[in-house]
Amino acid sequence: MLDGEEKLIMDAIRGEASAFGLLYDYYQPKIYRFTFIKTGLREEAEDLTHQVFLSAWQNIKTYQYQGFPFSSWLYKIARNQIIDHYRTQKPVLDIEAAGELEDKNERIEKNLDLKISMEKVNAAIAELKPEYQDVLIMRFTEDLSPKEISFAIDKPESTIRVIQHRAIKSLQKILESKNYDHK
Amino acid sequence: MTINEIEKIFRNLAVIKPDQNYSRKSKTEILSRKQAFSGQLATARGFSFSFKNIFEIAKLSGAISVIGLLILILMGSVSYINKNFSPLGLEGLNQKSLVVEAEGINNSIQITLQEIKHLDQSNKKAIETIEKVSQNKPIYTTLNATASSSNETASGTVETLENFLIDASVIEKENNEINDLLDKAMQQ
């Protein structure tokens, strides 16, 4: 959570662009990462992230602080944007996209102790249910608490823990079935 | 693959970052478009005029209008029910109908009084006419007077008879006039 976030949000609600700019700087990489992992395409992730923050900026007066960080509200918008996006267009993770993803994440692979290519990992993640993807990304990549995730995806905290458990099991099965084993 | 290894994969995805140029352009565009979309115009008094405010005012006005309309409908319904279904709406208890009925009775009384007055006047006229007629000498009185005088002189008798015949025609005319007056009086 960003220091002085509540004040920044209040200033942004009053129409101060600079306050929203600071919120954007802090949360935009997180939302971009979320949309990028979900879509697997840079351009789509950029478009979706742009739409998320545009929508947040235009509707920030409707935001009400309920004890959750601003990120939960942004993730909720992002999820809805992605759902809308897939309503009109099915997700495609073709060779080109996989290649793009691989190029983009060369640095990531270098840092991985596991010898699994990011292409394969992303392909495995793409096979998960959208809900499983959301929970795993929010929980492990963005380090949100189950409570924060529960607000973002409108489900009880206990359900989030169950979904997380099932998502891990499901991903394990997918990786094992495709021999995505590390060496 | 263990759970820890999967968690590690996801944690390593955190190094994914957006392009700096894209981020800068996107931020600038979002913050500028907000001002264009919201239509915020700062007036000289510092009042923040926006389309959202107009929408809020329109919403409030709409709500007030609907409430007003509902009140009117409610009042109309109450009035209609009271007029058509209320036990107080019986004809005998209705003030308006009572007034109308009273006026009708009053008018009929006035008409009756006028008739009485008219008959009274007619009676008076008739009495006056009879008195007027009675002031003229009747035929039999003239005949008696003539008969008494005929005994006195023969010459006088002839004259008196002639006068009687003349007077008789005059009396007949007078009688006719009297009858006409009586008829007129009766008609009135």
Short mmCIF file of C-alpha atoms in Angstrom, two decimals:
data_model
loop_
_atom_site.label_atom_id
_atom_site.label_comp_id
_atom_site.label_asym_id
_atom_site.label_seq_id
_atom_site.Cartn_x
_atom_site.Cartn_y
_atom_site.Cartn_z
CA MET A 1 0.00 0.00 0.00
CA LEU A 2 1.28 3.44 -0.95
CA ASP A 3 2.23 5.86 1.84
CA GLY A 4 -0.44 8.51 2.33
CA GLU A 5 -2.69 6.65 -0.08
CA GLU A 6 -5.94 7.78 1.53
CA LYS A 7 -5.01 11.44 1.18
CA LEU A 8 -3.96 10.92 -2.43
CA ILE A 9 -7.26 9.24 -3.16
CA MET A 10 -9.19 12.08 -1.53
CA ASP A 11 -7.22 14.63 -3.54
CA ALA A 12 -7.83 12.63 -6.72
CA ILE A 13 -11.55 12.50 -5.93
CA ARG A 14 -11.47 16.31 -5.65
CA GLY A 15 -10.03 16.34 -9.18
CA GLU A 16 -6.33 16.78 -8.52
CA ALA A 17 -4.61 15.16 -11.47
CA SER A 18 -1.22 15.17 -9.75
CA ALA A 19 -2.59 13.02 -6.92
CA PHE A 20 -4.01 10.52 -9.36
CA GLY A 21 -0.70 10.66 -11.23
CA LEU A 22 1.10 9.38 -8.13
CA LEU A 23 -1.42 6.57 -7.73
CA TYR A 24 -0.95 5.75 -11.40
CA ASP A 25 2.83 5.60 -11.05
CA TYR A 26 2.58 3.19 -8.14
CA TYR A 27 -0.17 0.87 -9.36
CA GLN A 28 0.20 0.94 -13.14
CA PRO A 29 3.07 -1.64 -13.27
CA LYS A 30 1.04 -4.03 -11.11
CA ILE A 31 -2.05 -3.76 -13.27
CA TYR A 32 0.01 -4.02 -16.41
CA ARG A 33 1.67 -7.19 -15.08
CA PHE A 34 -1.70 -8.65 -14.19
CA THR A 35 -3.15 -7.98 -17.65
CA PHE A 36 0.05 -9.11 -19.36
CA ILE A 37 0.12 -12.48 -17.60
CA LYS A 38 -3.61 -12.90 -18.26
CA THR A 39 -3.51 -12.01 -21.95
CA GLY A 40 0.03 -12.98 -22.86
CA LEU A 41 0.21 -10.07 -25.31
CA ARG A 42 2.00 -6.79 -24.73
CA GLU A 43 -0.28 -4.62 -26.86
CA GLU A 44 -3.43 -6.01 -25.34
CA ALA A 45 -1.98 -5.60 -21.87
CA GLU A 46 -1.11 -1.99 -22.64
CA ASP A 47 -4.57 -1.24 -24.03
CA LEU A 48 -6.30 -2.91 -21.11
CA THR A 49 -4.12 -1.16 -18.55
CA HIS A 50 -4.83 2.16 -20.21
CA GLN A 51 -8.56 1.47 -20.10
CA VAL A 52 -8.36 0.44 -16.46
CA PHE A 53 -6.74 3.69 -15.36
CA LEU A 54 -8.92 5.81 -17.62
CA SER A 55 -12.00 4.22 -16.11
CA ALA A 56 -10.55 4.63 -12.60
CA TRP A 57 -9.81 8.32 -13.20
CA GLN A 58 -13.26 9.01 -14.60
CA ASN A 59 -15.08 7.11 -11.88
CA ILE A 60 -12.88 7.82 -8.90
CA LYS A 61 -15.69 9.84 -7.27
CA THR A 62 -17.61 6.60 -6.88
CA TYR A 63 -14.73 5.00 -4.97
CA GLN A 64 -15.42 4.46 -1.29
CA TYR A 65 -12.71 3.39 1.09
CA GLN A 66 -13.74 0.11 2.73
CA GLY A 67 -10.54 -0.83 4.47
CA PHE A 68 -8.93 -2.33 1.38
CA PRO A 69 -6.05 -0.83 -0.57
CA PHE A 70 -6.80 1.08 -3.74
CA SER A 71 -5.22 -1.80 -5.67
CA SER A 72 -8.19 -4.07 -4.89
CA TRP A 73 -10.51 -1.60 -6.61
CA LEU A 74 -8.14 -1.35 -9.59
CA TYR A 75 -7.89 -5.14 -9.89
CA LYS A 76 -11.66 -5.32 -9.88
CA ILE A 77 -11.81 -2.86 -12.78
CA ALA A 78 -9.04 -4.79 -14.54
CA ARG A 79 -10.90 -8.08 -14.20
CA ASN A 80 -14.04 -6.54 -15.65
CA GLN A 81 -12.04 -5.03 -18.53
CA ILE A 82 -10.48 -8.39 -19.30
CA ILE A 83 -13.86 -10.13 -19.16
CA ASP A 84 -15.29 -7.53 -21.55
CA HIS A 85 -12.24 -7.96 -23.77
CA TYR A 86 -12.72 -11.72 -24.00
CA ARG A 87 -16.41 -11.37 -24.67
CA THR A 88 -15.63 -9.91 -28.05
CA GLN A 89 -12.35 -11.66 -28.68
CA LYS A 90 -11.15 -15.09 -27.65
CA PRO A 91 -7.73 -15.29 -26.06
CA VAL A 92 -5.06 -16.26 -28.51
CA LEU A 93 -1.63 -17.38 -27.48
CA ASP A 94 -0.07 -18.14 -30.81
CA ILE A 95 3.56 -18.79 -31.64
CA GLU A 96 4.17 -15.12 -32.35
CA ALA A 97 2.63 -14.09 -29.06
CA ALA A 98 4.59 -16.75 -27.23
CA GLY A 99 7.72 -15.54 -28.92
CA GLU A 100 6.93 -11.99 -27.95
CA LEU A 101 6.37 -13.07 -24.43
CA GLU A 102 9.61 -14.99 -24.44
CA ASP A 103 11.56 -12.01 -25.77
CA LYS A 104 9.97 -9.73 -23.29
CA ASN A 105 10.82 -11.95 -20.42
CA GLU A 106 14.35 -12.90 -21.15
CA ARG A 107 15.40 -11.17 -17.99
CA ILE A 108 12.89 -13.20 -16.01
CA GLU A 109 14.20 -16.47 -17.31
CA LYS A 110 17.71 -15.52 -16.37
CA ASN A 111 16.57 -14.98 -12.81
CA LEU A 112 14.62 -18.23 -12.58
CA ASP A 113 16.21 -20.99 -10.62
CA LEU A 114 13.79 -23.38 -12.26
CA LYS A 115 14.75 -24.35 -15.75
CA ILE A 116 11.26 -23.92 -17.15
CA SER A 117 10.79 -21.51 -20.00
CA MET A 118 8.44 -18.64 -19.45
CA GLU A 119 6.68 -19.62 -22.61
CA LYS A 120 5.70 -22.94 -21.16
CA VAL A 121 4.75 -21.46 -17.80
CA ASN A 122 2.53 -18.90 -19.44
CA ALA A 123 0.97 -21.54 -21.63
CA ALA A 124 0.20 -23.60 -18.54
CA ILE A 125 -1.25 -20.58 -16.72
CA ALA A 126 -3.41 -19.85 -19.77
CA GLU A 127 -5.00 -23.28 -19.38
CA LEU A 128 -6.21 -22.47 -15.90
CA LYS A 129 -9.66 -21.09 -15.23
CA PRO A 130 -9.64 -17.26 -15.27
CA GLU A 131 -10.58 -17.26 -11.61
CA TYR A 132 -7.62 -19.51 -10.73
CA GLN A 133 -5.31 -17.27 -12.73
CA ASP A 134 -6.56 -14.18 -10.92
CA VAL A 135 -6.05 -15.67 -7.49
CA LEU A 136 -2.57 -17.04 -8.20
CA ILE A 137 -1.34 -13.81 -9.81
CA MET A 138 -2.78 -11.61 -7.07
CA ARG A 139 -1.61 -13.90 -4.30
CA PHE A 140 1.94 -14.75 -5.41
CA THR A 141 2.96 -12.15 -7.98
CA GLU A 142 1.35 -9.11 -6.39
CA ASP A 143 1.42 -10.43 -2.84
CA LEU A 144 -2.15 -9.44 -1.99
CA SER A 145 -3.75 -10.92 1.10
CA PRO A 146 -6.75 -13.28 0.74
CA LYS A 147 -8.88 -10.49 2.21
CA GLU A 148 -7.78 -8.05 -0.47
CA ILE A 149 -8.33 -10.63 -3.18
CA SER A 150 -11.78 -11.37 -1.82
CA PHE A 151 -12.74 -7.72 -2.37
CA ALA A 152 -11.23 -7.67 -5.85
CA ILE A 153 -13.09 -10.72 -7.10
CA ASP A 154 -16.23 -10.44 -4.94
CA LYS A 155 -15.89 -13.74 -3.11
CA PRO A 156 -15.54 -14.61 0.57
CA GLU A 157 -12.07 -14.90 2.03
CA SER A 158 -12.54 -18.59 2.81
CA THR A 159 -13.47 -19.21 -0.81
CA ILE A 160 -10.28 -17.47 -1.94
CA ARG A 161 -8.20 -19.92 0.09
CA VAL A 162 -10.04 -22.84 -1.49
CA ILE A 163 -9.62 -21.40 -4.99
CA GLN A 164 -5.91 -20.85 -4.33
CA HIS A 165 -5.47 -24.46 -3.24
CA ARG A 166 -7.37 -25.79 -6.26
CA ALA A 167 -5.50 -23.49 -8.65
CA ILE A 168 -2.11 -24.75 -7.45
CA LYS A 169 -3.23 -28.37 -7.77
CA SER A 170 -4.61 -27.72 -11.20
CA LEU A 171 -1.42 -26.01 -12.38
CA GLN A 172 0.66 -28.86 -11.00
CA LYS A 173 -1.38 -31.34 -13.01
CA ILE A 174 -1.09 -29.30 -16.20
CA LEU A 175 2.68 -28.94 -15.87
CA GLU A 176 3.14 -32.64 -15.03
CA SER A 177 0.89 -33.80 -17.85
CA LYS A 178 2.99 -31.83 -20.31
CA ASN A 179 6.29 -32.87 -18.76
CA TYR A 180 7.08 -29.34 -17.75
CA ASP A 181 9.37 -30.60 -15.09
CA HIS A 182 12.34 -28.65 -13.92
CA LYS A 183 15.78 -30.16 -13.93
CA MET B 1 6.71 -29.72 -9.08
CA THR B 2 6.08 -28.57 -5.55
CA ILE B 3 3.83 -25.77 -4.35
CA ASN B 4 6.88 -23.74 -3.42
CA GLU B 5 8.27 -24.02 -6.92
CA ILE B 6 4.97 -22.81 -8.40
CA GLU B 7 4.89 -19.91 -5.98
CA LYS B 8 8.42 -19.06 -6.99
CA ILE B 9 7.47 -19.00 -10.67
CA PHE B 10 4.70 -16.51 -9.94
CA ARG B 11 6.92 -14.38 -7.74
CA ASN B 12 9.46 -14.16 -10.49
CA LEU B 13 6.80 -12.83 -12.83
CA ALA B 14 6.89 -9.67 -10.75
CA VAL B 15 9.84 -8.45 -12.77
CA ILE B 16 7.53 -7.84 -15.74
CA LYS B 17 7.34 -4.12 -16.29
CA PRO B 18 5.59 -1.89 -18.81
CA ASP B 19 7.46 0.16 -21.37
CA GLN B 20 8.40 3.58 -19.97
CA ASN B 21 7.35 5.50 -23.10
CA TYR B 22 4.00 3.75 -23.14
CA SER B 23 3.47 4.53 -19.45
CA ARG B 24 4.27 8.20 -19.89
CA LYS B 25 2.00 8.62 -22.91
CA SER B 26 -0.83 6.69 -21.30
CA LYS B 27 -0.66 8.74 -18.11
CA THR B 28 -0.66 12.05 -19.99
CA GLU B 29 -3.55 10.98 -22.15
CA ILE B 30 -5.64 9.72 -19.24
CA LEU B 31 -5.19 12.85 -17.16
CA SER B 32 -5.91 15.15 -20.11
CA ARG B 33 -8.92 13.17 -21.32
CA LYS B 34 -10.46 13.26 -17.89
CA GLN B 35 -10.70 17.03 -18.08
CA ALA B 36 -12.14 16.87 -21.58
CA PHE B 37 -14.72 14.22 -20.67
CA SER B 38 -15.85 15.60 -17.36
CA GLY B 39 -16.49 18.98 -18.92
CA GLN B 40 -15.35 20.76 -15.80
CA LEU B 41 -15.45 24.50 -16.17
CA ALA B 42 -14.19 26.68 -13.37
CA THR B 43 -16.28 29.79 -13.16
CA ALA B 44 -15.14 33.14 -11.83
CA ARG B 45 -16.62 32.29 -8.46
CA GLY B 46 -14.74 29.04 -8.31
CA PHE B 47 -17.89 26.99 -8.62
CA SER B 48 -17.12 23.66 -10.19
CA PHE B 49 -19.60 23.28 -13.01
CA SER B 50 -19.67 19.81 -14.49
CA PHE B 51 -21.99 17.60 -16.49
CA LYS B 52 -22.10 15.30 -13.50
CA ASN B 53 -23.55 18.15 -11.42
CA ILE B 54 -26.16 18.76 -14.10
CA PHE B 55 -26.99 15.10 -14.06
CA GLU B 56 -27.34 15.19 -10.28
CA ILE B 57 -29.63 18.24 -10.48
CA ALA B 58 -31.68 16.55 -13.20
CA LYS B 59 -31.95 13.44 -11.04
CA LEU B 60 -33.12 15.50 -8.06
CA SER B 61 -35.63 17.41 -10.19
CA GLY B 62 -36.91 14.17 -11.60
CA ALA B 63 -37.36 12.72 -8.15
CA ILE B 64 -39.24 15.81 -6.95
CA SER B 65 -41.46 15.73 -10.05
CA VAL B 66 -42.29 12.07 -9.52
CA ILE B 67 -43.14 12.72 -5.86
CA GLY B 68 -45.35 15.66 -6.87
CA LEU B 69 -47.09 13.56 -9.47
CA LEU B 70 -47.68 10.79 -6.93
CA ILE B 71 -49.18 13.31 -4.47
CA LEU B 72 -51.50 14.63 -7.19
CA ILE B 73 -52.57 11.10 -8.14
CA LEU B 74 -53.15 10.28 -4.46
CA MET B 75 -55.24 13.42 -3.93
CA GLY B 76 -57.23 12.72 -7.08
CA SER B 77 -57.85 9.15 -6.00
CA VAL B 78 -58.98 10.22 -2.52
CA SER B 79 -61.30 12.82 -4.03
CA TYR B 80 -62.71 10.30 -6.51
CA ILE B 81 -63.26 7.65 -3.84
CA ASN B 82 -64.83 10.20 -1.51
CA LYS B 83 -67.13 11.40 -4.28
CA ASN B 84 -68.22 8.02 -5.59
CA PHE B 85 -67.88 5.48 -2.83
CA SER B 86 -68.02 7.34 0.47
CA PRO B 87 -71.19 6.84 2.62
CA LEU B 88 -71.07 10.59 3.17
CA GLY B 89 -71.68 10.98 -0.54
CA LEU B 90 -75.38 9.92 -0.27
CA GLU B 91 -77.73 12.16 -2.17
CA GLY B 92 -79.69 13.16 0.94
CA LEU B 93 -76.48 14.21 2.72
CA ASN B 94 -74.87 15.97 -0.13
CA GLN B 95 -74.80 19.67 0.64
CA LYS B 96 -74.85 20.77 -2.98
CA SER B 97 -77.84 18.65 -3.86
CA LEU B 98 -79.60 19.91 -0.72
CA VAL B 99 -79.04 23.50 -1.76
CA VAL B 100 -80.33 22.77 -5.27
CA GLU B 101 -83.36 21.02 -3.83
CA ALA B 102 -84.06 23.94 -1.46
CA GLU B 103 -83.79 26.40 -4.33
CA GLY B 104 -86.30 24.32 -6.30
CA ILE B 105 -88.76 24.34 -3.42
CA ASN B 106 -88.27 28.08 -2.94
CA ASN B 107 -88.95 28.69 -6.63
CA SER B 108 -92.14 26.63 -6.52
CA ILE B 109 -93.29 28.63 -3.47
CA GLN B 110 -92.55 31.87 -5.31
CA ILE B 111 -94.57 30.68 -8.29
CA THR B 112 -97.51 29.75 -6.04
CA LEU B 113 -97.39 33.18 -4.37
CA GLN B 114 -97.36 34.89 -7.73
CA GLU B 115 -100.40 32.87 -8.78
CA ILE B 116 -102.24 33.82 -5.61
CA LYS B 117 -101.36 37.48 -6.13
CA HIS B 118 -102.50 37.27 -9.71
CA LEU B 119 -105.81 35.69 -8.71
CA ASP B 120 -106.29 38.32 -6.04
CA GLN B 121 -105.75 41.08 -8.56
CA SER B 122 -108.14 39.38 -10.95
CA ASN B 123 -110.75 39.17 -8.21
CA LYS B 124 -110.31 42.84 -7.43
CA LYS B 125 -110.71 43.74 -11.08
CA ALA B 126 -113.81 41.60 -11.29
CA ILE B 127 -115.29 43.26 -8.21
CA GLU B 128 -114.49 46.69 -9.61
CA THR B 129 -116.09 45.76 -12.90
CA ILE B 130 -119.22 44.46 -11.15
CA GLU B 131 -119.45 47.63 -9.12
CA LYS B 132 -119.02 49.68 -12.24
CA VAL B 133 -121.79 47.70 -13.91
CA SER B 134 -124.03 47.98 -10.87
CA GLN B 135 -123.68 51.80 -10.98
CA ASN B 136 -125.40 51.81 -14.40
CA LYS B 137 -129.24 51.50 -14.11
CA PRO B 138 -130.48 48.04 -14.95
CA ILE B 139 -133.19 47.48 -17.63
CA TYR B 140 -135.92 46.41 -15.27
CA THR B 141 -135.45 49.60 -13.17
CA THR B 142 -135.86 51.71 -16.30
CA LEU B 143 -138.95 49.73 -17.25
CA ASN B 144 -140.58 50.27 -13.85
CA ALA B 145 -139.87 53.98 -13.98
CA THR B 146 -141.31 54.17 -17.46
CA ALA B 147 -144.45 52.24 -16.45
CA SER B 148 -145.27 54.55 -13.54
CA SER B 149 -144.91 57.64 -15.68
CA SER B 150 -147.11 56.17 -18.47
CA ASN B 151 -150.13 56.38 -16.26
CA GLU B 152 -149.79 60.13 -16.03
CA THR B 153 -150.07 61.14 -19.66
CA ALA B 154 -150.68 59.36 -22.92
CA SER B 155 -148.42 61.64 -24.87
CA GLY B 156 -145.73 61.19 -22.33
CA THR B 157 -146.01 57.40 -22.71
CA VAL B 158 -145.16 57.44 -26.35
CA GLU B 159 -142.05 59.52 -25.71
CA THR B 160 -141.00 57.33 -22.83
CA LEU B 161 -141.29 54.20 -24.95
CA GLU B 162 -139.19 55.73 -27.67
CA ASN B 163 -136.60 56.74 -25.09
CA PHE B 164 -136.67 53.22 -23.66
CA LEU B 165 -136.03 51.68 -27.06
CA ILE B 166 -133.15 54.07 -27.63
CA ASP B 167 -131.81 53.36 -24.12
CA ALA B 168 -132.18 49.60 -24.62
CA SER B 169 -129.81 49.59 -27.56
CA VAL B 170 -127.34 51.65 -25.55
CA ILE B 171 -127.68 49.31 -22.58
CA GLU B 172 -127.08 46.30 -24.81
CA LYS B 173 -123.84 47.86 -26.01
CA GLU B 174 -122.82 48.60 -22.47
CA ASN B 175 -123.60 45.03 -21.47
CA ASN B 176 -121.45 43.74 -24.26
CA GLU B 177 -118.60 45.99 -23.15
CA ILE B 178 -119.03 44.78 -19.59
CA ASN B 179 -118.93 41.17 -20.74
CA ASP B 180 -115.77 41.86 -22.69
CA LEU B 181 -114.18 43.51 -19.66
CA LEU B 182 -115.15 40.54 -17.52
CA ASP B 183 -113.68 38.12 -20.07
CA LYS B 184 -110.45 40.10 -20.16
CA ALA B 185 -110.30 40.22 -16.39
CA MET B 186 -110.80 36.47 -16.20
CA GLN B 187 -108.15 35.87 -18.81
CA GLN B 188 -105.69 37.96 -16.83
#
